[in-house]
Amino acid sequence: MKKKFLKVAVTGFALFSILMVMQACTVASSAVSSQLTFSPFSETGLIVGSVSFPETKPTSNMYFPLIKSLDSDEKVAKKNSGEFIISPEQIVRLKHKGQLEDGKTYLFAIPRKPGHYDLSHVRYANMGFAGNSRTSLSGGFSIPFEVKKGEIVYIGDLFIDEYASKTDTMIYLKDNFERDIQGLKVLKPAFDWPNAKKGPIKIIYK
């Protein structure tokens, strides 16, 4: 009877986690664009890179990096800004399921209109067994870059040391251009990868 209860409880929590992920996806965009092609003739630019973690076991259920438009027009900036979602495996146990480095690295490819942007915070979501949830935030940094029409810009590998102590730096930026582009070629073979360019690959701590 006890085993049956545990099985039902685990299944219920797994279903709850899936529902929460689906709900979050309606707010944040997918980490990898659903479009089939990208070329120099595209009306938007493409932001690419990766998000990496130190261990295969996550400390949160979901992660939401924010790509923020720096347009001087507030309405335009709001329209062109948005989070994308990094979602580990939720069923039975939490486990990172990225495309590279034994699941610890997630690739992203996100279309945006031309302009100046930065990646300025990461939001973390944690769901409790009883249905309650809480969020936390890592800010105090800026990763600036420019999006140009028909161009692919690589902004770096965002390393989140989720096991760092409160006195340690939690967010780093690394240059893994070759590795990440090779991985993205597998996901989106019809994109114009030979013309992908590095952005500044710079992080500013505030």
mmCIF file with all atom_site columns, C-alpha atoms in Angstrom:
data_model
loop_
_atom_site.group_PDB
_atom_site.id
_atom_site.type_symbol
_atom_site.label_atom_id
_atom_site.label_alt_id
_atom_site.label_comp_id
_atom_site.label_asym_id
_atom_site.label_entity_id
_atom_site.label_seq_id
_atom_site.pdbx_PDB_ins_code
_atom_site.Cartn_x
_atom_site.Cartn_y
_atom_site.Cartn_z
_atom_site.occupancy
_atom_site.B_iso_or_equiv
_atom_site.pdbx_formal_charge
_atom_site.auth_seq_id
_atom_site.auth_comp_id
_atom_site.auth_asym_id
_atom_site.auth_atom_id
_atom_site.pdbx_PDB_model_num
ATOM 1   C CA . MET A 1 1   ? 0.000  0.000  0.000   1.00 0.00 ? 1   MET A CA 1
ATOM 2   C CA . LYS A 1 2   ? 2.855  2.330  0.897   1.00 0.00 ? 2   LYS A CA 1
ATOM 3   C CA . LYS A 1 3   ? 4.616  1.640  -2.412  1.00 0.00 ? 3   LYS A CA 1
ATOM 4   C CA . LYS A 1 4   ? 1.386  2.301  -4.300  1.00 0.00 ? 4   LYS A CA 1
ATOM 5   C CA . PHE A 1 5   ? 0.950  5.627  -2.497  1.00 0.00 ? 5   PHE A CA 1
ATOM 6   C CA . LEU A 1 6   ? 4.521  6.654  -3.292  1.00 0.00 ? 6   LEU A CA 1
ATOM 7   C CA . LYS A 1 7   ? 4.024  5.742  -6.952  1.00 0.00 ? 7   LYS A CA 1
ATOM 8   C CA . VAL A 1 8   ? 0.843  7.832  -7.137  1.00 0.00 ? 8   VAL A CA 1
ATOM 9   C CA . ALA A 1 9   ? 2.552  10.722 -5.342  1.00 0.00 ? 9   ALA A CA 1
ATOM 10  C CA . VAL A 1 10  ? 5.548  10.697 -7.680  1.00 0.00 ? 10  VAL A CA 1
ATOM 11  C CA . THR A 1 11  ? 3.286  10.484 -10.730 1.00 0.00 ? 11  THR A CA 1
ATOM 12  C CA . GLY A 1 12  ? 1.161  13.359 -9.432  1.00 0.00 ? 12  GLY A CA 1
ATOM 13  C CA . PHE A 1 13  ? 4.212  15.518 -8.825  1.00 0.00 ? 13  PHE A CA 1
ATOM 14  C CA . ALA A 1 14  ? 5.568  14.712 -12.290 1.00 0.00 ? 14  ALA A CA 1
ATOM 15  C CA . LEU A 1 15  ? 2.270  15.730 -13.890 1.00 0.00 ? 15  LEU A CA 1
ATOM 16  C CA . PHE A 1 16  ? 2.191  18.913 -11.811 1.00 0.00 ? 16  PHE A CA 1
ATOM 17  C CA . SER A 1 17  ? 5.742  19.766 -12.894 1.00 0.00 ? 17  SER A CA 1
ATOM 18  C CA . ILE A 1 18  ? 4.856  19.226 -16.548 1.00 0.00 ? 18  ILE A CA 1
ATOM 19  C CA . LEU A 1 19  ? 1.817  21.500 -16.212 1.00 0.00 ? 19  LEU A CA 1
ATOM 20  C CA . MET A 1 20  ? 3.952  24.194 -14.602 1.00 0.00 ? 20  MET A CA 1
ATOM 21  C CA . VAL A 1 21  ? 6.485  23.931 -17.429 1.00 0.00 ? 21  VAL A CA 1
ATOM 22  C CA . MET A 1 22  ? 3.707  24.230 -20.014 1.00 0.00 ? 22  MET A CA 1
ATOM 23  C CA . GLN A 1 23  ? 2.338  27.291 -18.219 1.00 0.00 ? 23  GLN A CA 1
ATOM 24  C CA . ALA A 1 24  ? 5.781  28.892 -18.127 1.00 0.00 ? 24  ALA A CA 1
ATOM 25  C CA . CYS A 1 25  ? 6.267  28.238 -21.831 1.00 0.00 ? 25  CYS A CA 1
ATOM 26  C CA . THR A 1 26  ? 3.247  30.423 -22.590 1.00 0.00 ? 26  THR A CA 1
ATOM 27  C CA . VAL A 1 27  ? 5.086  33.339 -20.963 1.00 0.00 ? 27  VAL A CA 1
ATOM 28  C CA . ALA A 1 28  ? 8.696  32.705 -22.013 1.00 0.00 ? 28  ALA A CA 1
ATOM 29  C CA . SER A 1 29  ? 9.885  31.758 -25.479 1.00 0.00 ? 29  SER A CA 1
ATOM 30  C CA . SER A 1 30  ? 11.600 28.513 -26.398 1.00 0.00 ? 30  SER A CA 1
ATOM 31  C CA . ALA A 1 31  ? 15.393 28.522 -26.199 1.00 0.00 ? 31  ALA A CA 1
ATOM 32  C CA . VAL A 1 32  ? 15.651 27.346 -29.814 1.00 0.00 ? 32  VAL A CA 1
ATOM 33  C CA . SER A 1 33  ? 13.657 29.041 -32.566 1.00 0.00 ? 33  SER A CA 1
ATOM 34  C CA . SER A 1 34  ? 11.014 26.938 -34.304 1.00 0.00 ? 34  SER A CA 1
ATOM 35  C CA . GLN A 1 35  ? 11.741 28.544 -37.675 1.00 0.00 ? 35  GLN A CA 1
ATOM 36  C CA . LEU A 1 36  ? 13.222 26.202 -40.272 1.00 0.00 ? 36  LEU A CA 1
ATOM 37  C CA . THR A 1 37  ? 15.611 28.584 -42.030 1.00 0.00 ? 37  THR A CA 1
ATOM 38  C CA . PHE A 1 38  ? 17.658 31.688 -41.359 1.00 0.00 ? 38  PHE A CA 1
ATOM 39  C CA . SER A 1 39  ? 19.582 33.562 -44.046 1.00 0.00 ? 39  SER A CA 1
ATOM 40  C CA . PRO A 1 40  ? 21.090 37.007 -44.787 1.00 0.00 ? 40  PRO A CA 1
ATOM 41  C CA . PHE A 1 41  ? 17.695 37.872 -46.294 1.00 0.00 ? 41  PHE A CA 1
ATOM 42  C CA . SER A 1 42  ? 15.823 37.339 -43.002 1.00 0.00 ? 42  SER A CA 1
ATOM 43  C CA . GLU A 1 43  ? 14.050 40.386 -41.578 1.00 0.00 ? 43  GLU A CA 1
ATOM 44  C CA . THR A 1 44  ? 15.311 39.692 -38.056 1.00 0.00 ? 44  THR A CA 1
ATOM 45  C CA . GLY A 1 45  ? 18.679 38.889 -36.561 1.00 0.00 ? 45  GLY A CA 1
ATOM 46  C CA . LEU A 1 46  ? 19.486 35.724 -34.610 1.00 0.00 ? 46  LEU A CA 1
ATOM 47  C CA . ILE A 1 47  ? 20.972 35.644 -31.100 1.00 0.00 ? 47  ILE A CA 1
ATOM 48  C CA . VAL A 1 48  ? 22.824 32.409 -30.358 1.00 0.00 ? 48  VAL A CA 1
ATOM 49  C CA . GLY A 1 49  ? 24.870 30.986 -27.519 1.00 0.00 ? 49  GLY A CA 1
ATOM 50  C CA . SER A 1 50  ? 24.571 28.572 -24.627 1.00 0.00 ? 50  SER A CA 1
ATOM 51  C CA . VAL A 1 51  ? 23.680 28.315 -20.952 1.00 0.00 ? 51  VAL A CA 1
ATOM 52  C CA . SER A 1 52  ? 25.834 25.975 -18.849 1.00 0.00 ? 52  SER A CA 1
ATOM 53  C CA . PHE A 1 53  ? 25.717 24.541 -15.332 1.00 0.00 ? 53  PHE A CA 1
ATOM 54  C CA . PRO A 1 54  ? 28.410 22.933 -13.143 1.00 0.00 ? 54  PRO A CA 1
ATOM 55  C CA . GLU A 1 55  ? 26.527 19.727 -12.256 1.00 0.00 ? 55  GLU A CA 1
ATOM 56  C CA . THR A 1 56  ? 23.905 17.480 -13.861 1.00 0.00 ? 56  THR A CA 1
ATOM 57  C CA . LYS A 1 57  ? 21.599 17.939 -10.849 1.00 0.00 ? 57  LYS A CA 1
ATOM 58  C CA . PRO A 1 58  ? 19.724 21.282 -10.988 1.00 0.00 ? 58  PRO A CA 1
ATOM 59  C CA . THR A 1 59  ? 18.834 23.388 -7.976  1.00 0.00 ? 59  THR A CA 1
ATOM 60  C CA . SER A 1 60  ? 15.737 24.846 -9.709  1.00 0.00 ? 60  SER A CA 1
ATOM 61  C CA . ASN A 1 61  ? 12.896 23.514 -11.828 1.00 0.00 ? 61  ASN A CA 1
ATOM 62  C CA . MET A 1 62  ? 13.241 26.187 -14.506 1.00 0.00 ? 62  MET A CA 1
ATOM 63  C CA . TYR A 1 63  ? 15.542 29.043 -15.505 1.00 0.00 ? 63  TYR A CA 1
ATOM 64  C CA . PHE A 1 64  ? 14.546 32.199 -17.380 1.00 0.00 ? 64  PHE A CA 1
ATOM 65  C CA . PRO A 1 65  ? 17.348 34.378 -18.840 1.00 0.00 ? 65  PRO A CA 1
ATOM 66  C CA . LEU A 1 66  ? 16.096 37.819 -19.917 1.00 0.00 ? 66  LEU A CA 1
ATOM 67  C CA . ILE A 1 67  ? 17.042 39.363 -23.257 1.00 0.00 ? 67  ILE A CA 1
ATOM 68  C CA . LYS A 1 68  ? 16.312 43.057 -22.821 1.00 0.00 ? 68  LYS A CA 1
ATOM 69  C CA . SER A 1 69  ? 15.952 45.597 -25.630 1.00 0.00 ? 69  SER A CA 1
ATOM 70  C CA . LEU A 1 70  ? 17.788 48.877 -25.005 1.00 0.00 ? 70  LEU A CA 1
ATOM 71  C CA . ASP A 1 71  ? 15.654 50.848 -27.467 1.00 0.00 ? 71  ASP A CA 1
ATOM 72  C CA . SER A 1 72  ? 15.018 54.438 -26.355 1.00 0.00 ? 72  SER A CA 1
ATOM 73  C CA . ASP A 1 73  ? 11.316 54.016 -27.169 1.00 0.00 ? 73  ASP A CA 1
ATOM 74  C CA . GLU A 1 74  ? 9.815  52.349 -24.098 1.00 0.00 ? 74  GLU A CA 1
ATOM 75  C CA . LYS A 1 75  ? 7.031  50.614 -26.055 1.00 0.00 ? 75  LYS A CA 1
ATOM 76  C CA . VAL A 1 76  ? 9.471  49.207 -28.620 1.00 0.00 ? 76  VAL A CA 1
ATOM 77  C CA . ALA A 1 77  ? 11.845 48.077 -25.865 1.00 0.00 ? 77  ALA A CA 1
ATOM 78  C CA . LYS A 1 78  ? 9.046  46.260 -24.045 1.00 0.00 ? 78  LYS A CA 1
ATOM 79  C CA . LYS A 1 79  ? 7.833  44.576 -27.239 1.00 0.00 ? 79  LYS A CA 1
ATOM 80  C CA . ASN A 1 80  ? 11.307 43.359 -28.200 1.00 0.00 ? 80  ASN A CA 1
ATOM 81  C CA . SER A 1 81  ? 12.301 42.153 -24.722 1.00 0.00 ? 81  SER A CA 1
ATOM 82  C CA . GLY A 1 82  ? 11.534 38.773 -23.247 1.00 0.00 ? 82  GLY A CA 1
ATOM 83  C CA . GLU A 1 83  ? 12.735 35.744 -21.332 1.00 0.00 ? 83  GLU A CA 1
ATOM 84  C CA . PHE A 1 84  ? 13.508 32.344 -22.775 1.00 0.00 ? 84  PHE A CA 1
ATOM 85  C CA . ILE A 1 85  ? 13.116 29.110 -20.853 1.00 0.00 ? 85  ILE A CA 1
ATOM 86  C CA . ILE A 1 86  ? 15.673 26.518 -19.778 1.00 0.00 ? 86  ILE A CA 1
ATOM 87  C CA . SER A 1 87  ? 13.793 23.487 -18.467 1.00 0.00 ? 87  SER A CA 1
ATOM 88  C CA . PRO A 1 88  ? 15.562 20.452 -16.943 1.00 0.00 ? 88  PRO A CA 1
ATOM 89  C CA . GLU A 1 89  ? 14.075 16.964 -16.899 1.00 0.00 ? 89  GLU A CA 1
ATOM 90  C CA . GLN A 1 90  ? 11.106 17.042 -14.498 1.00 0.00 ? 90  GLN A CA 1
ATOM 91  C CA . ILE A 1 91  ? 9.894  13.421 -14.350 1.00 0.00 ? 91  ILE A CA 1
ATOM 92  C CA . VAL A 1 92  ? 10.927 11.236 -11.363 1.00 0.00 ? 92  VAL A CA 1
ATOM 93  C CA . ARG A 1 93  ? 13.958 13.412 -10.573 1.00 0.00 ? 93  ARG A CA 1
ATOM 94  C CA . LEU A 1 94  ? 15.425 16.710 -11.674 1.00 0.00 ? 94  LEU A CA 1
ATOM 95  C CA . LYS A 1 95  ? 18.259 16.380 -14.167 1.00 0.00 ? 95  LYS A CA 1
ATOM 96  C CA . HIS A 1 96  ? 19.772 18.784 -16.662 1.00 0.00 ? 96  HIS A CA 1
ATOM 97  C CA . LYS A 1 97  ? 19.002 17.693 -20.234 1.00 0.00 ? 97  LYS A CA 1
ATOM 98  C CA . GLY A 1 98  ? 20.907 20.129 -22.439 1.00 0.00 ? 98  GLY A CA 1
ATOM 99  C CA . GLN A 1 99  ? 22.345 19.206 -25.815 1.00 0.00 ? 99  GLN A CA 1
ATOM 100 C CA . LEU A 1 100 ? 26.037 19.281 -24.832 1.00 0.00 ? 100 LEU A CA 1
ATOM 101 C CA . GLU A 1 101 ? 28.433 18.355 -22.001 1.00 0.00 ? 101 GLU A CA 1
ATOM 102 C CA . ASP A 1 102 ? 26.408 15.412 -20.648 1.00 0.00 ? 102 ASP A CA 1
ATOM 103 C CA . GLY A 1 103 ? 23.287 17.571 -20.502 1.00 0.00 ? 103 GLY A CA 1
ATOM 104 C CA . LYS A 1 104 ? 24.877 20.435 -18.570 1.00 0.00 ? 104 LYS A CA 1
ATOM 105 C CA . THR A 1 105 ? 24.906 22.837 -21.551 1.00 0.00 ? 105 THR A CA 1
ATOM 106 C CA . TYR A 1 106 ? 21.766 24.110 -23.299 1.00 0.00 ? 106 TYR A CA 1
ATOM 107 C CA . LEU A 1 107 ? 21.998 25.815 -26.690 1.00 0.00 ? 107 LEU A CA 1
ATOM 108 C CA . PHE A 1 108 ? 19.817 28.754 -27.679 1.00 0.00 ? 108 PHE A CA 1
ATOM 109 C CA . ALA A 1 109 ? 18.947 30.451 -30.974 1.00 0.00 ? 109 ALA A CA 1
ATOM 110 C CA . ILE A 1 110 ? 16.479 33.313 -30.625 1.00 0.00 ? 110 ILE A CA 1
ATOM 111 C CA . PRO A 1 111 ? 15.297 35.706 -33.368 1.00 0.00 ? 111 PRO A CA 1
ATOM 112 C CA . ARG A 1 112 ? 15.056 39.388 -32.504 1.00 0.00 ? 112 ARG A CA 1
ATOM 113 C CA . LYS A 1 113 ? 14.501 42.609 -34.409 1.00 0.00 ? 113 LYS A CA 1
ATOM 114 C CA . PRO A 1 114 ? 17.611 44.722 -35.122 1.00 0.00 ? 114 PRO A CA 1
ATOM 115 C CA . GLY A 1 115 ? 18.821 46.885 -32.258 1.00 0.00 ? 115 GLY A CA 1
ATOM 116 C CA . HIS A 1 116 ? 20.931 47.013 -29.110 1.00 0.00 ? 116 HIS A CA 1
ATOM 117 C CA . TYR A 1 117 ? 20.248 44.481 -26.360 1.00 0.00 ? 117 TYR A CA 1
ATOM 118 C CA . ASP A 1 118 ? 21.674 42.975 -23.229 1.00 0.00 ? 118 ASP A CA 1
ATOM 119 C CA . LEU A 1 119 ? 21.156 39.839 -21.182 1.00 0.00 ? 119 LEU A CA 1
ATOM 120 C CA . SER A 1 120 ? 20.644 41.300 -17.740 1.00 0.00 ? 120 SER A CA 1
ATOM 121 C CA . HIS A 1 121 ? 19.218 38.738 -15.329 1.00 0.00 ? 121 HIS A CA 1
ATOM 122 C CA . VAL A 1 122 ? 18.272 35.104 -14.806 1.00 0.00 ? 122 VAL A CA 1
ATOM 123 C CA . ARG A 1 123 ? 15.081 34.181 -12.965 1.00 0.00 ? 123 ARG A CA 1
ATOM 124 C CA . TYR A 1 124 ? 14.780 30.837 -11.174 1.00 0.00 ? 124 TYR A CA 1
ATOM 125 C CA . ALA A 1 125 ? 11.517 28.991 -10.508 1.00 0.00 ? 125 ALA A CA 1
ATOM 126 C CA . ASN A 1 126 ? 11.106 26.276 -7.891  1.00 0.00 ? 126 ASN A CA 1
ATOM 127 C CA . MET A 1 127 ? 7.930  24.241 -7.442  1.00 0.00 ? 127 MET A CA 1
ATOM 128 C CA . GLY A 1 128 ? 7.051  22.603 -4.146  1.00 0.00 ? 128 GLY A CA 1
ATOM 129 C CA . PHE A 1 129 ? 5.227  19.287 -3.764  1.00 0.00 ? 129 PHE A CA 1
ATOM 130 C CA . ALA A 1 130 ? 2.096  20.961 -2.377  1.00 0.00 ? 130 ALA A CA 1
ATOM 131 C CA . GLY A 1 131 ? 1.725  23.149 -5.462  1.00 0.00 ? 131 GLY A CA 1
ATOM 132 C CA . ASN A 1 132 ? 3.370  26.253 -4.052  1.00 0.00 ? 132 ASN A CA 1
ATOM 133 C CA . SER A 1 133 ? 6.131  27.897 -6.044  1.00 0.00 ? 133 SER A CA 1
ATOM 134 C CA . ARG A 1 134 ? 8.807  30.517 -5.444  1.00 0.00 ? 134 ARG A CA 1
ATOM 135 C CA . THR A 1 135 ? 11.122 32.492 -7.658  1.00 0.00 ? 135 THR A CA 1
ATOM 136 C CA . SER A 1 136 ? 14.502 34.102 -7.169  1.00 0.00 ? 136 SER A CA 1
ATOM 137 C CA . LEU A 1 137 ? 16.688 36.309 -9.331  1.00 0.00 ? 137 LEU A CA 1
ATOM 138 C CA . SER A 1 138 ? 20.343 36.725 -10.297 1.00 0.00 ? 138 SER A CA 1
ATOM 139 C CA . GLY A 1 139 ? 21.031 40.241 -11.537 1.00 0.00 ? 139 GLY A CA 1
ATOM 140 C CA . GLY A 1 140 ? 23.766 42.809 -11.189 1.00 0.00 ? 140 GLY A CA 1
ATOM 141 C CA . PHE A 1 141 ? 25.321 42.063 -14.559 1.00 0.00 ? 141 PHE A CA 1
ATOM 142 C CA . SER A 1 142 ? 24.940 43.017 -18.214 1.00 0.00 ? 142 SER A CA 1
ATOM 143 C CA . ILE A 1 143 ? 25.962 41.151 -21.374 1.00 0.00 ? 143 ILE A CA 1
ATOM 144 C CA . PRO A 1 144 ? 25.630 43.751 -24.167 1.00 0.00 ? 144 PRO A CA 1
ATOM 145 C CA . PHE A 1 145 ? 25.361 42.995 -27.879 1.00 0.00 ? 145 PHE A CA 1
ATOM 146 C CA . GLU A 1 146 ? 23.855 44.269 -31.120 1.00 0.00 ? 146 GLU A CA 1
ATOM 147 C CA . VAL A 1 147 ? 21.408 42.447 -33.378 1.00 0.00 ? 147 VAL A CA 1
ATOM 148 C CA . LYS A 1 148 ? 21.597 43.175 -37.097 1.00 0.00 ? 148 LYS A CA 1
ATOM 149 C CA . LYS A 1 149 ? 19.155 42.224 -39.815 1.00 0.00 ? 149 LYS A CA 1
ATOM 150 C CA . GLY A 1 150 ? 20.016 38.901 -41.446 1.00 0.00 ? 150 GLY A CA 1
ATOM 151 C CA . GLU A 1 151 ? 23.002 38.249 -39.152 1.00 0.00 ? 151 GLU A CA 1
ATOM 152 C CA . ILE A 1 152 ? 23.730 35.600 -36.529 1.00 0.00 ? 152 ILE A CA 1
ATOM 153 C CA . VAL A 1 153 ? 25.466 36.984 -33.433 1.00 0.00 ? 153 VAL A CA 1
ATOM 154 C CA . TYR A 1 154 ? 27.084 34.713 -30.845 1.00 0.00 ? 154 TYR A CA 1
ATOM 155 C CA . ILE A 1 155 ? 26.906 36.272 -27.367 1.00 0.00 ? 155 ILE A CA 1
ATOM 156 C CA . GLY A 1 156 ? 28.758 33.567 -25.409 1.00 0.00 ? 156 GLY A CA 1
ATOM 157 C CA . ASP A 1 157 ? 28.264 30.691 -22.985 1.00 0.00 ? 157 ASP A CA 1
ATOM 158 C CA . LEU A 1 158 ? 26.379 31.926 -19.913 1.00 0.00 ? 158 LEU A CA 1
ATOM 159 C CA . PHE A 1 159 ? 27.730 29.843 -17.023 1.00 0.00 ? 159 PHE A CA 1
ATOM 160 C CA . ILE A 1 160 ? 25.431 29.686 -14.000 1.00 0.00 ? 160 ILE A CA 1
ATOM 161 C CA . ASP A 1 161 ? 27.202 28.368 -10.916 1.00 0.00 ? 161 ASP A CA 1
ATOM 162 C CA . GLU A 1 162 ? 24.025 27.475 -9.091  1.00 0.00 ? 162 GLU A CA 1
ATOM 163 C CA . TYR A 1 163 ? 26.014 25.858 -6.269  1.00 0.00 ? 163 TYR A CA 1
ATOM 164 C CA . ALA A 1 164 ? 28.034 29.009 -5.556  1.00 0.00 ? 164 ALA A CA 1
ATOM 165 C CA . SER A 1 165 ? 27.942 30.464 -2.051  1.00 0.00 ? 165 SER A CA 1
ATOM 166 C CA . LYS A 1 166 ? 26.394 33.865 -1.399  1.00 0.00 ? 166 LYS A CA 1
ATOM 167 C CA . THR A 1 167 ? 29.839 35.480 -1.392  1.00 0.00 ? 167 THR A CA 1
ATOM 168 C CA . ASP A 1 168 ? 30.952 33.918 -4.695  1.00 0.00 ? 168 ASP A CA 1
ATOM 169 C CA . THR A 1 169 ? 30.227 35.069 -8.243  1.00 0.00 ? 169 THR A CA 1
ATOM 170 C CA . MET A 1 170 ? 27.326 33.061 -9.649  1.00 0.00 ? 170 MET A CA 1
ATOM 171 C CA . ILE A 1 171 ? 27.226 34.254 -13.278 1.00 0.00 ? 171 ILE A CA 1
ATOM 172 C CA . TYR A 1 172 ? 30.151 34.025 -15.689 1.00 0.00 ? 172 TYR A CA 1
ATOM 173 C CA . LEU A 1 173 ? 30.535 34.382 -19.447 1.00 0.00 ? 173 LEU A CA 1
ATOM 174 C CA . LYS A 1 174 ? 32.742 32.086 -21.519 1.00 0.00 ? 174 LYS A CA 1
ATOM 175 C CA . ASP A 1 175 ? 33.690 31.902 -25.193 1.00 0.00 ? 175 ASP A CA 1
ATOM 176 C CA . ASN A 1 176 ? 32.768 28.472 -26.584 1.00 0.00 ? 176 ASN A CA 1
ATOM 177 C CA . PHE A 1 177 ? 31.999 29.685 -30.097 1.00 0.00 ? 177 PHE A CA 1
ATOM 178 C CA . GLU A 1 178 ? 33.247 26.668 -32.060 1.00 0.00 ? 178 GLU A CA 1
ATOM 179 C CA . ARG A 1 179 ? 31.616 24.107 -29.773 1.00 0.00 ? 179 ARG A CA 1
ATOM 180 C CA . ASP A 1 180 ? 28.274 25.894 -29.648 1.00 0.00 ? 180 ASP A CA 1
ATOM 181 C CA . ILE A 1 181 ? 28.044 26.601 -33.379 1.00 0.00 ? 181 ILE A CA 1
ATOM 182 C CA . GLN A 1 182 ? 28.824 22.956 -34.166 1.00 0.00 ? 182 GLN A CA 1
ATOM 183 C CA . GLY A 1 183 ? 26.045 21.902 -31.792 1.00 0.00 ? 183 GLY A CA 1
ATOM 184 C CA . LEU A 1 184 ? 23.590 24.382 -33.294 1.00 0.00 ? 184 LEU A CA 1
ATOM 185 C CA . LYS A 1 185 ? 24.361 23.089 -36.787 1.00 0.00 ? 185 LYS A CA 1
ATOM 186 C CA . VAL A 1 186 ? 22.951 19.731 -35.704 1.00 0.00 ? 186 VAL A CA 1
ATOM 187 C CA . LEU A 1 187 ? 19.761 21.322 -34.348 1.00 0.00 ? 187 LEU A CA 1
ATOM 188 C CA . LYS A 1 188 ? 19.224 23.758 -37.236 1.00 0.00 ? 188 LYS A CA 1
ATOM 189 C CA . PRO A 1 189 ? 21.149 22.541 -40.312 1.00 0.00 ? 189 PRO A CA 1
ATOM 190 C CA . ALA A 1 190 ? 19.394 24.975 -42.694 1.00 0.00 ? 190 ALA A CA 1
ATOM 191 C CA . PHE A 1 191 ? 20.568 28.101 -40.852 1.00 0.00 ? 191 PHE A CA 1
ATOM 192 C CA . ASP A 1 192 ? 23.361 30.273 -42.262 1.00 0.00 ? 192 ASP A CA 1
ATOM 193 C CA . TRP A 1 193 ? 26.018 29.121 -39.765 1.00 0.00 ? 193 TRP A CA 1
ATOM 194 C CA . PRO A 1 194 ? 29.115 29.895 -41.895 1.00 0.00 ? 194 PRO A CA 1
ATOM 195 C CA . ASN A 1 195 ? 28.321 33.600 -41.464 1.00 0.00 ? 195 ASN A CA 1
ATOM 196 C CA . ALA A 1 196 ? 27.794 33.471 -37.692 1.00 0.00 ? 196 ALA A CA 1
ATOM 197 C CA . LYS A 1 197 ? 29.806 36.183 -35.948 1.00 0.00 ? 197 LYS A CA 1
ATOM 198 C CA . LYS A 1 198 ? 31.046 36.697 -32.426 1.00 0.00 ? 198 LYS A CA 1
ATOM 199 C CA . GLY A 1 199 ? 29.597 39.578 -30.453 1.00 0.00 ? 199 GLY A CA 1
ATOM 200 C CA . PRO A 1 200 ? 31.674 41.396 -27.823 1.00 0.00 ? 200 PRO A CA 1
ATOM 201 C CA . ILE A 1 201 ? 31.397 38.361 -25.478 1.00 0.00 ? 201 ILE A CA 1
ATOM 202 C CA . LYS A 1 202 ? 31.659 40.736 -22.553 1.00 0.00 ? 202 LYS A CA 1
ATOM 203 C CA . ILE A 1 203 ? 30.027 40.734 -19.137 1.00 0.00 ? 203 ILE A CA 1
ATOM 204 C CA . ILE A 1 204 ? 29.760 43.900 -17.058 1.00 0.00 ? 204 ILE A CA 1
ATOM 205 C CA . TYR A 1 205 ? 29.195 43.484 -13.326 1.00 0.00 ? 205 TYR A CA 1
ATOM 206 C CA . LYS A 1 206 ? 27.196 46.261 -11.688 1.00 0.00 ? 206 LYS A CA 1
#
